XYZ file of C-alpha atoms in Angstrom:
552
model
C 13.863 48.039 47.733
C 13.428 44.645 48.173
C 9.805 43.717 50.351
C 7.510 41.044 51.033
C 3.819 41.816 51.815
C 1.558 40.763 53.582
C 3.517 39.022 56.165
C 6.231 41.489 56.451
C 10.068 41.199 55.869
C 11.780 37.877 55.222
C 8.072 36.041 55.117
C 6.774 35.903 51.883
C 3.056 35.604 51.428
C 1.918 37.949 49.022
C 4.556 40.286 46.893
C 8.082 40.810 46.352
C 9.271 44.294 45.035
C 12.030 44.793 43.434
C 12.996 48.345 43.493
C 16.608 50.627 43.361
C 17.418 50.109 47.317
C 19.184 47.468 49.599
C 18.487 43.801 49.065
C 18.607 41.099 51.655
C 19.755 37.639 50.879
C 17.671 35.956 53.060
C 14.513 37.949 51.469
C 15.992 36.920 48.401
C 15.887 33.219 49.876
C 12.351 33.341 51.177
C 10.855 34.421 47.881
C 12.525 31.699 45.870
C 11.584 29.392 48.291
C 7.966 30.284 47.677
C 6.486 29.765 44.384
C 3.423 31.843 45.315
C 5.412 34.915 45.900
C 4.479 37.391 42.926
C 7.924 39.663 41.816
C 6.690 43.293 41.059
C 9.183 45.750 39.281
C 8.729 49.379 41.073
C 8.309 52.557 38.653
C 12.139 52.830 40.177
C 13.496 50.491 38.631
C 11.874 50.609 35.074
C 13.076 53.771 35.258
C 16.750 53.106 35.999
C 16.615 50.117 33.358
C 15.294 52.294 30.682
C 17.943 54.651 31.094
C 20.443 52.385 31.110
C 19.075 51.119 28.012
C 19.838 54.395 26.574
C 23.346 54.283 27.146
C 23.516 50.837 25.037
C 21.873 52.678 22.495
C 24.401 55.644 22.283
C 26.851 53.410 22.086
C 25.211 51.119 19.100
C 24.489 54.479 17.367
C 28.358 55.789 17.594
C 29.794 52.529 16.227
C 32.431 52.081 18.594
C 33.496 48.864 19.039
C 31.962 47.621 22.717
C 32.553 44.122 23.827
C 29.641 41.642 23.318
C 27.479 44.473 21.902
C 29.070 44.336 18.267
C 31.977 42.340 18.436
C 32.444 38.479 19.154
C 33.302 36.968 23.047
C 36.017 35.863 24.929
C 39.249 35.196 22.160
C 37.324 37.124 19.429
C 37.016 40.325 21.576
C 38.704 42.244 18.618
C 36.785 40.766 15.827
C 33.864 42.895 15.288
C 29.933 42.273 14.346
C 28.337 43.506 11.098
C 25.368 45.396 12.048
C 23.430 43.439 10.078
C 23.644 40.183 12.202
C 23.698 41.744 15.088
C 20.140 40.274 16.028
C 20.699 36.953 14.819
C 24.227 37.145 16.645
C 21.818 37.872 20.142
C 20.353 33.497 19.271
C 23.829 32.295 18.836
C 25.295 33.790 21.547
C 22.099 31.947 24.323
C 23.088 28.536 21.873
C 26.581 28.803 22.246
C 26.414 29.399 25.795
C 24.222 26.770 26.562
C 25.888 24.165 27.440
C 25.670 23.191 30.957
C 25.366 19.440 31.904
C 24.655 16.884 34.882
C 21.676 17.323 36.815
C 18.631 19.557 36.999
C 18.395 22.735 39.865
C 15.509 22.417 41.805
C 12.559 24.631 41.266
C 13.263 26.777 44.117
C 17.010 27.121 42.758
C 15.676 27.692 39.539
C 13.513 30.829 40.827
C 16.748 32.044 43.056
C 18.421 31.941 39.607
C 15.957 33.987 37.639
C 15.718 36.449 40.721
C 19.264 37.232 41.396
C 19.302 38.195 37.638
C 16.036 39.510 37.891
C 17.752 41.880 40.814
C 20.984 42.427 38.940
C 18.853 43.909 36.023
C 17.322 46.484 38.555
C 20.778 48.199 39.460
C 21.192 49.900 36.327
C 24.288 48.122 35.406
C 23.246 45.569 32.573
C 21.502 47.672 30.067
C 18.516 45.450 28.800
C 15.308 47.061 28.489
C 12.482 46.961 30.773
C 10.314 44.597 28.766
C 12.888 41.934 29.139
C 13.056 42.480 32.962
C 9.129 42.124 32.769
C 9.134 39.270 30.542
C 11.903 37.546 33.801
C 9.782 38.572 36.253
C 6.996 36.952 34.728
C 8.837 33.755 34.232
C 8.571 33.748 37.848
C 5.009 35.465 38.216
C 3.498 32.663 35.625
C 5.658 29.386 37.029
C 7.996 29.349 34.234
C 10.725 26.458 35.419
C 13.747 26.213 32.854
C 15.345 23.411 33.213
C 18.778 24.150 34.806
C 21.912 22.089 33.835
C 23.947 22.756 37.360
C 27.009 21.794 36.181
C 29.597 24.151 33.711
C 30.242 27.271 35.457
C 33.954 28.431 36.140
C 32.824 31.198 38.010
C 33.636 33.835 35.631
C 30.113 34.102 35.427
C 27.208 31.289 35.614
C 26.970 31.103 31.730
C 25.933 27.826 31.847
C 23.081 28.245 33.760
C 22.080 31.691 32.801
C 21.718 30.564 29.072
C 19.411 27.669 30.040
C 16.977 30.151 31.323
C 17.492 32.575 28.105
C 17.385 29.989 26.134
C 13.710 28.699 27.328
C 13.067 32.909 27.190
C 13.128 32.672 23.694
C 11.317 30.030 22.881
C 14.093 27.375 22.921
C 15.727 25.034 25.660
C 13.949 22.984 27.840
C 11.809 23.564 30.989
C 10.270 21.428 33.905
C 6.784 20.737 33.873
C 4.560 20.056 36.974
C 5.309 16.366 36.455
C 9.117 16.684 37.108
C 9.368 15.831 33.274
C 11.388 18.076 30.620
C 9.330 19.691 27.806
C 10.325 22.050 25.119
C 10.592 25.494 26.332
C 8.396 26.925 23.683
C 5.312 24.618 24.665
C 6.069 26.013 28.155
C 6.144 29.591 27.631
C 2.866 29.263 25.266
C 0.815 27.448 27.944
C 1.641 30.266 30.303
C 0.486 32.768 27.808
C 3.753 34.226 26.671
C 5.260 35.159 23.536
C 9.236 33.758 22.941
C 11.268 37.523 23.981
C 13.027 38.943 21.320
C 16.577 39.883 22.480
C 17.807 43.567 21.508
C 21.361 44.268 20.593
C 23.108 43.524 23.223
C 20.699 41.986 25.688
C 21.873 38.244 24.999
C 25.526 38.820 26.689
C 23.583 40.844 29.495
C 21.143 37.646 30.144
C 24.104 35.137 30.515
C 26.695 37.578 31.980
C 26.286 36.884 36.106
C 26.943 34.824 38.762
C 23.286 34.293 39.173
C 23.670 30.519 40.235
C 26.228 31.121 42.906
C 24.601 34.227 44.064
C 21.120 32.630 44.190
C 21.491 29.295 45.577
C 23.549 30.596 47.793
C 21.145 32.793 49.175
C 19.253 29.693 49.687
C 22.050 27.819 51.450
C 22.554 30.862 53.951
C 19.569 29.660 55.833
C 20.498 25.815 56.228
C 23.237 27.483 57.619
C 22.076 29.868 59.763
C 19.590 26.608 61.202
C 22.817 24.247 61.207
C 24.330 26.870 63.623
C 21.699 26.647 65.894
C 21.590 22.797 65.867
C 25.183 22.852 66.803
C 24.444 24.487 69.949
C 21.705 22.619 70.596
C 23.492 19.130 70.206
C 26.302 20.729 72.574
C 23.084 21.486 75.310
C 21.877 18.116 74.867
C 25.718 16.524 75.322
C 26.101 18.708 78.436
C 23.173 17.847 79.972
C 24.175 13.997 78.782
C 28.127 13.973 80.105
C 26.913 15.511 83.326
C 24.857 12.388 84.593
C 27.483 9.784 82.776
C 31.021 11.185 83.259
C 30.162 14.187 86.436
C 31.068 16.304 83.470
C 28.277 19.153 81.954
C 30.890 22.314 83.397
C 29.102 25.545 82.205
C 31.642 27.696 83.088
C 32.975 27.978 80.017
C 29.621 29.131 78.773
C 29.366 31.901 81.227
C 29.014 35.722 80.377
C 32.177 36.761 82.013
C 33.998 34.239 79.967
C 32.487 35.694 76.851
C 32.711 39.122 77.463
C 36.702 38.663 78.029
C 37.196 38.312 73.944
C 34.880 39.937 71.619
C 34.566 37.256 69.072
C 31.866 37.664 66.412
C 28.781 34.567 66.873
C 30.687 33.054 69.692
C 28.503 35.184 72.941
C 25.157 34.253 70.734
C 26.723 30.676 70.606
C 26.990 30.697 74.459
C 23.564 32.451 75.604
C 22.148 30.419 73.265
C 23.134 27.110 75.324
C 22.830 28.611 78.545
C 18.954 29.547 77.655
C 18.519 25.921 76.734
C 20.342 24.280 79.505
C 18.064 27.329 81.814
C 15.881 25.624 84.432
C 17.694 22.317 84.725
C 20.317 20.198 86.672
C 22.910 21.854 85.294
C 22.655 25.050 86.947
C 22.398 23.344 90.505
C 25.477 24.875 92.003
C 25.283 21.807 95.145
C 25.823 19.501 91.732
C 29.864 18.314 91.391
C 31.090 18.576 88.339
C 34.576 18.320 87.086
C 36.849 21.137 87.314
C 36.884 21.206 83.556
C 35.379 19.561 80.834
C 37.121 18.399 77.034
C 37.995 20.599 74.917
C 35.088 19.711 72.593
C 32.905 20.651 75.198
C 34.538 23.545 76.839
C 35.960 25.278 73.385
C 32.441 24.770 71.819
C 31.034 28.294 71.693
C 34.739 29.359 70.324
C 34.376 26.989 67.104
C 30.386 27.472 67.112
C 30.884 31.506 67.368
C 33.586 31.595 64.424
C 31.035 29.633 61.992
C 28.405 32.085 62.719
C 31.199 34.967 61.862
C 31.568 32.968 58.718
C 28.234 32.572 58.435
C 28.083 36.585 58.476
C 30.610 37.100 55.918
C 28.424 34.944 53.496
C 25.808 37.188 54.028
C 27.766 40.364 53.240
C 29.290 38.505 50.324
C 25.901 37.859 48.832
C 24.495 41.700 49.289
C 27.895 42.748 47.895
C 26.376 40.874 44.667
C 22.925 41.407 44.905
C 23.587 45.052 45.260
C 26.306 45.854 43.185
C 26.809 45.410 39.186
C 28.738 43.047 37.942
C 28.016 43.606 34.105
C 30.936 43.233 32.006
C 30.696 45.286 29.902
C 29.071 47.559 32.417
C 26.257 50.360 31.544
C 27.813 53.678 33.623
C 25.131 56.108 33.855
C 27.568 58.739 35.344
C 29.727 58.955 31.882
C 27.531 57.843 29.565
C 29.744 54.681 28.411
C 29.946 50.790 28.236
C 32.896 50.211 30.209
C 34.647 47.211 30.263
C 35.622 45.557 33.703
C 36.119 42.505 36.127
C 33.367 43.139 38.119
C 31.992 39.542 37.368
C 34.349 37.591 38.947
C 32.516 37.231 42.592
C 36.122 36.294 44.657
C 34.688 37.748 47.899
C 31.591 35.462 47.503
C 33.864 32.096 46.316
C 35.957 32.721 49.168
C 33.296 32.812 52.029
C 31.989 29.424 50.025
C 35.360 28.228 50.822
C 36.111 29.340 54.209
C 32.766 27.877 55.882
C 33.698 24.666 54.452
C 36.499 24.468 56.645
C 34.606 26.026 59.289
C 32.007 23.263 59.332
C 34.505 20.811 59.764
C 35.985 22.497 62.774
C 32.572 22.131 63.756
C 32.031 19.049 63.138
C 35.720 17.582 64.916
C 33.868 19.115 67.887
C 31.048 17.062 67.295
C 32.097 13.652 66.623
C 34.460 13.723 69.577
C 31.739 14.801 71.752
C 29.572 11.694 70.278
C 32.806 9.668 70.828
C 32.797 10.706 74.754
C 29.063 9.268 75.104
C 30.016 6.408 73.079
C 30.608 4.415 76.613
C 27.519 4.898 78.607
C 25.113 3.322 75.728
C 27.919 -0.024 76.167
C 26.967 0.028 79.415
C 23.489 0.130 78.986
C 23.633 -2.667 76.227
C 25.240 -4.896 79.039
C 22.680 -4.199 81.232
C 20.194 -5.566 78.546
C 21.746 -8.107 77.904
C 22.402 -9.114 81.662
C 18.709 -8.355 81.792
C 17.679 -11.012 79.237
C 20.054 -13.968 80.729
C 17.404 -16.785 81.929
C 14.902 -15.918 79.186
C 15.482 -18.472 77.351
C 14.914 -17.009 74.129
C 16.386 -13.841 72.124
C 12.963 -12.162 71.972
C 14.188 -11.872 75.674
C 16.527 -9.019 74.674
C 15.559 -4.977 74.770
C 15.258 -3.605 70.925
C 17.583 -0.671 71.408
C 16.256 2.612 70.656
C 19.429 4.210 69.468
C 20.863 2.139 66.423
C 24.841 1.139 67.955
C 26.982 2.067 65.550
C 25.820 5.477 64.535
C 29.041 6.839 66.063
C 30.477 5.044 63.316
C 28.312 6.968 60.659
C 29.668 9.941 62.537
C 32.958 9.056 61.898
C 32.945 8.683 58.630
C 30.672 12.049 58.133
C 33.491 14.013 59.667
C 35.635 12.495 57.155
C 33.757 13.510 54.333
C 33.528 17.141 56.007
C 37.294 17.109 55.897
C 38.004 15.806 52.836
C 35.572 18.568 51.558
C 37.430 21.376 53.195
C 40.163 20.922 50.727
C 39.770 24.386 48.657
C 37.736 24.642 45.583
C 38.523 27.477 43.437
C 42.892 26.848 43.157
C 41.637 24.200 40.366
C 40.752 26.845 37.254
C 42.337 25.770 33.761
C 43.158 29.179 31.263
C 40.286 29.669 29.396
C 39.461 30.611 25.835
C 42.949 31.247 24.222
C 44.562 32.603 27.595
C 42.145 35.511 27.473
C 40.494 33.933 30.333
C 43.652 33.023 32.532
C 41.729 33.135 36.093
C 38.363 32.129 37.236
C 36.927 31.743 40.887
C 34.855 28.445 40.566
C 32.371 30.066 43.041
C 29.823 27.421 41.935
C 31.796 24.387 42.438
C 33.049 26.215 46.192
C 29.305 26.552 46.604
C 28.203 22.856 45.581
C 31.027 21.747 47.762
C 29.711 23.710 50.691
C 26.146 22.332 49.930
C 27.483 18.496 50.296
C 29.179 19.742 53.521
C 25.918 21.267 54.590
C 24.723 18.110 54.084
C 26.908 15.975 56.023
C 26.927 18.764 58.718
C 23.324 18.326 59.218
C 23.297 14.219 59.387
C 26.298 14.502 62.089
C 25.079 17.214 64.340
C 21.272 15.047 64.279
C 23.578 12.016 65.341
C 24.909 13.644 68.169
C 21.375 15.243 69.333
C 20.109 11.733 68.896
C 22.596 10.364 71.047
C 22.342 12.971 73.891
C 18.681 12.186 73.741
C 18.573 9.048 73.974
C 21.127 8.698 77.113
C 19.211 11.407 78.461
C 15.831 9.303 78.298
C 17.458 6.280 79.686
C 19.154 8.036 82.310
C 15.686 8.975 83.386
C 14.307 5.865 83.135
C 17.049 4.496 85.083
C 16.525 7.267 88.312
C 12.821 6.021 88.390
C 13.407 2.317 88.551
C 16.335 2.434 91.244
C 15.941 5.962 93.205
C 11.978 6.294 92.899
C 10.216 9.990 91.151
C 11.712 12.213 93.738
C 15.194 11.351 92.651
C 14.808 12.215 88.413
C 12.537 15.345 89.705
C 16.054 16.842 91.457
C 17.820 16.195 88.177
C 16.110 18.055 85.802
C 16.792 18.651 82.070
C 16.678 22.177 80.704
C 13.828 23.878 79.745
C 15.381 24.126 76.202
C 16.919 20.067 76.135
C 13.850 19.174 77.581
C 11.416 20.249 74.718
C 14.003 18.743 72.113
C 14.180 15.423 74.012
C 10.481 15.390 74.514
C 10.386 15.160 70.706
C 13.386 12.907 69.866
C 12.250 10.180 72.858
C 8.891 9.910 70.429
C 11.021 9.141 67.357
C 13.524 6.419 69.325
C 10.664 4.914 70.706
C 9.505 4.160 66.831
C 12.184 1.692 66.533
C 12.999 3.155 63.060
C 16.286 1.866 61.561
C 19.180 4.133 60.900
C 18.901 5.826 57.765
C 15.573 6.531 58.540
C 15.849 7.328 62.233
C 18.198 10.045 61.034
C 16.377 11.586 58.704
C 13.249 11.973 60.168
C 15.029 13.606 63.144
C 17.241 15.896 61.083
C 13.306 17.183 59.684
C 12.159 16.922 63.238
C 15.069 19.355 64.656
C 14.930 21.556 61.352
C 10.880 22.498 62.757
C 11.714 22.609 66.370
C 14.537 25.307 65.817
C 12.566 27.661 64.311
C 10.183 27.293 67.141
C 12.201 27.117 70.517
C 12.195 30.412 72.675
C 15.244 29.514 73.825
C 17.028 30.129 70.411
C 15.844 34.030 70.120
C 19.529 35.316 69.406
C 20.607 33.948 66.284
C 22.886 36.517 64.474
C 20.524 36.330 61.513
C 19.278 39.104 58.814
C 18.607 42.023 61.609
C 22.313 42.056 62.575
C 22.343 43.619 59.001
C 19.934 45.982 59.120
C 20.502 47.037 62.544
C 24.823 46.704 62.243
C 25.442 44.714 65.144
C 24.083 41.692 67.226
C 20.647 41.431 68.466
């Protein structure tokens, strides 16, 4: 079992054990994330390991010919392994392997890296012994950073990457200091008081055989995605609340629990409470207010594409407990018979293809977005004539209103959704044949999941566009209510008690006068804190939907 203590599940403060039972990605996620998390190994496990280990011994001792134990990889499956370079053969196979290129993982990568393996060794299926899970754990325990090549994985395993982190295990590669700088990864084991590992027969293809990368970073990626889901719904509150004073639009009909209750769609109800709780309080829900009999289909279908990312969003969960959990050795240690069997168990399709489908997702997403921008685009001309009307007779351009909300960030939209398009072309079609035909399909999970990370990306700069530009109409349509109607007249219009907190914060940031770039980053930090803090944002379809099977 998987736990974090003190602090409870999915907050790591203290200790993460590692024992035989379930693991949680987003556990998995918060640990790696921390560096001060210590990784304990439960009697469990070492147990399990050392048995396993016993099973690679039977089979060294019979002199049967097992793949990667005592015969050559890949093309030279056949060609067999004198027993007398068997140990030297465990070094060449980390060298050969590591080969990975372009830039560095981060350090919290890194430690997802070394923990999915670090997991993968506690299921029994790998066969290493339980000093060399020890000697990974304390990698972690002792700040150990190899430095990570992220690029060279087909999928068929992260070989690549795995051997980079072998290879500083013993006593070779390279590994991050706490500079940022590369050093050699003997000097960094020794100043964190550990002896270069000695690999056992066998252990080397055990170390580099996993889809560690994909499994761990994207354990990390499942919670900028759970936190892009709810930003989505919170830019849709905020363009609600914005169309309704503009364009008499802001319909939440749509939004309503009979609606959602007719079609039992997985993340689209959460999508929908989750605006109505925001929008709770406010104008909106006057029913004396006219609004149009129905709003665009980027407003109105919102919860439909919001809730079918979240499903997505689900499915990437399951897809990375299907790896944490399970063994995808090759060959694989079976306790039951006794035998290293050989398999296909480390090709992670399930996981490649939930990279690729929430690619595709986001974009849907984010077509919903950029038209909804596009819909407030004509209010802010408005307002810029009004400045400018405002500054005839002055005589001078200082005359002129500095405008809060940059003007062409709908622009910088645009071309975001473009890029999230573009990006939901698929990924893992592209595999060459591999190593004399032997290796005629691979899944190219870690390209699927770099591509999703870019997407991420763009995701998050779009959806902050569009909660900057709700916010900012919002602020002047306030503004505007005081100078021609008096107080009384904004008090009967007001925001949400959800928007309202998030405009509160955004007004402060438009009132800095920052320029884009920098406008949109600090918000995108800004909404990343206030998510994890509104009330209104409670249902979430996040971790406990797996432990307790269904939504919360």
């Amino acid at each position: 079992m998987a736990e974090t203590s003190p602090g409870g599940q999915g907050t790591p403060s203290g200790t993460f054990l590692i024992g035989i039972a379930r693991v949680w990605a987003l556990e998995v996620a918060a640990a790696a994330a921390d560096a001060a998390v210590r990784v304990v190994l439960s009697e469990d496990a070492l147990d399990l390991m050392g048995r396993s280990r016993e099973v690679v011994q039977r089979a060294i001792d019979s002199g049967y010919p097992v793949y990667g134990l005592n015969t050559l990889l890949g093309s030279g499956r056949d060609t067999a392994v004198e027993d007398e370079s068997i140990l030297a053969y465990q070094v060449q196979v980390v060298r050969y392997h590591n080969s990975g290129i372009g830039g560095m993982l981060s350090p919290a990568e890194v430690r997802a890296v070394i923990l999915a393996r670090l997991i993968g060794f506690s299921r029994g299926g790998s066969g290493v012994r339980p000093e060399t899970a020890r000697f990974y754990a304390e990698l972690l325990n002792r700040g150990v950073l190899p430095a990570v090549p992220r690029e060279g994985s087909v999928g068929s395993s992260d070989l690549t990457q795995l051997a980079a982190v072998a290879a500083v295990a013993i006593g070779e590669g390279q590994a991050i200091s706490p500079d940022g700088g590369l050093v050699p990864g003997a000097q960094v084991l020794a100043d964190a008081g550990l002896q270069p590992l000695v690999l056992a027969p066998g252990e080397a293809l055990a170390l580099v055989s996993a889809n560690s990368y994909s499994i761990g970073a994207g354990a990390l990626v499942l919670g900028r995605l759970l936190r892009l889901a709810d930003c989505a719904d919170v830019a849709l509150a905020l363009s609600l609340e914005a169309t309704a004073r503009f364009d008499g639009g802001g319909n939440l009909s749509p939004f309503s629990a009979a609606v959602q209750e007719a079609k039992d769609v997985d993340g689209q109800g959460i999508s929908a409470a989750n605006v109505r709780r925001l929008v709770q309080g406010g104008w909106l829900e006057d029913p004396e207010r006219a609004a149009s009999v129905q709003d665009a289909l980027s407003f109105r279908a919102a919860p439909q594409a919001h809730g079918a990312f979240r499903a997505q969003i689900l499915a990437l969960a399951g897809a990375l407990e299907v790896e944490l959990n399970g063994r995808g050795d090759n060959p694989l240690t079976d306790l039951d018979s006794g035998r290293m069997v050989s398999g296909g168990n480390f090709q992670p399709m399930q996981l490649a293809l939930a990279f690729e489908s929430l690619r595709l997702g986001l974009a849907h997403v984010g077509i919903s977005s950029e038209r909804r921008i596009a819909k407030l685009y004509p209010p802010q001309r408005l307002i810029r004539q009004r400045n400018l009307a405002a500054a005839n007779g002055t005589g001078a351009p200082g005359g002129l209103q500095s405008e809060e909300l940059p003007g062409l960030l709908w622009y910088s939209a645009a071309g975001l959704l473009a890029e999230l398009k573009v990006l939901a072309a698929p990924a893992t079609l592209g595999a060459p044949t591999l190593s004399a035909d032997v290796e005629d399909h691979s899944t190219l999970a870690p390209l699927a999941l770099q591509q999703l990370e870019r997407s991420v990306d763009a995701a998050e700069k779009l959806l902050t566009i569009e909660a900057l530009t709700g916010a900012y109409l919002l602020v002047q349509s306030e503004a505007r209510q005081l100078s021609e109607s008096g107080e009384s007249v904004a008090k009967a219009r007001p925001l949400g008690t959800g928007t309202g907190a998030v405009v509160v914060r955004l007004e402060k940031l438009l009132a800095e006068l920052l320029p884009a770039a920098a406008l949109v980053e600090r918000a995108r930090a800004e909404l990343g804190t206030l998510l994890a803090r509104l009330p209104e944002l409670k249902v979430r379809g996040t971790r406990s939907q797996h432990h307790e099977g269904g939504e919360s």
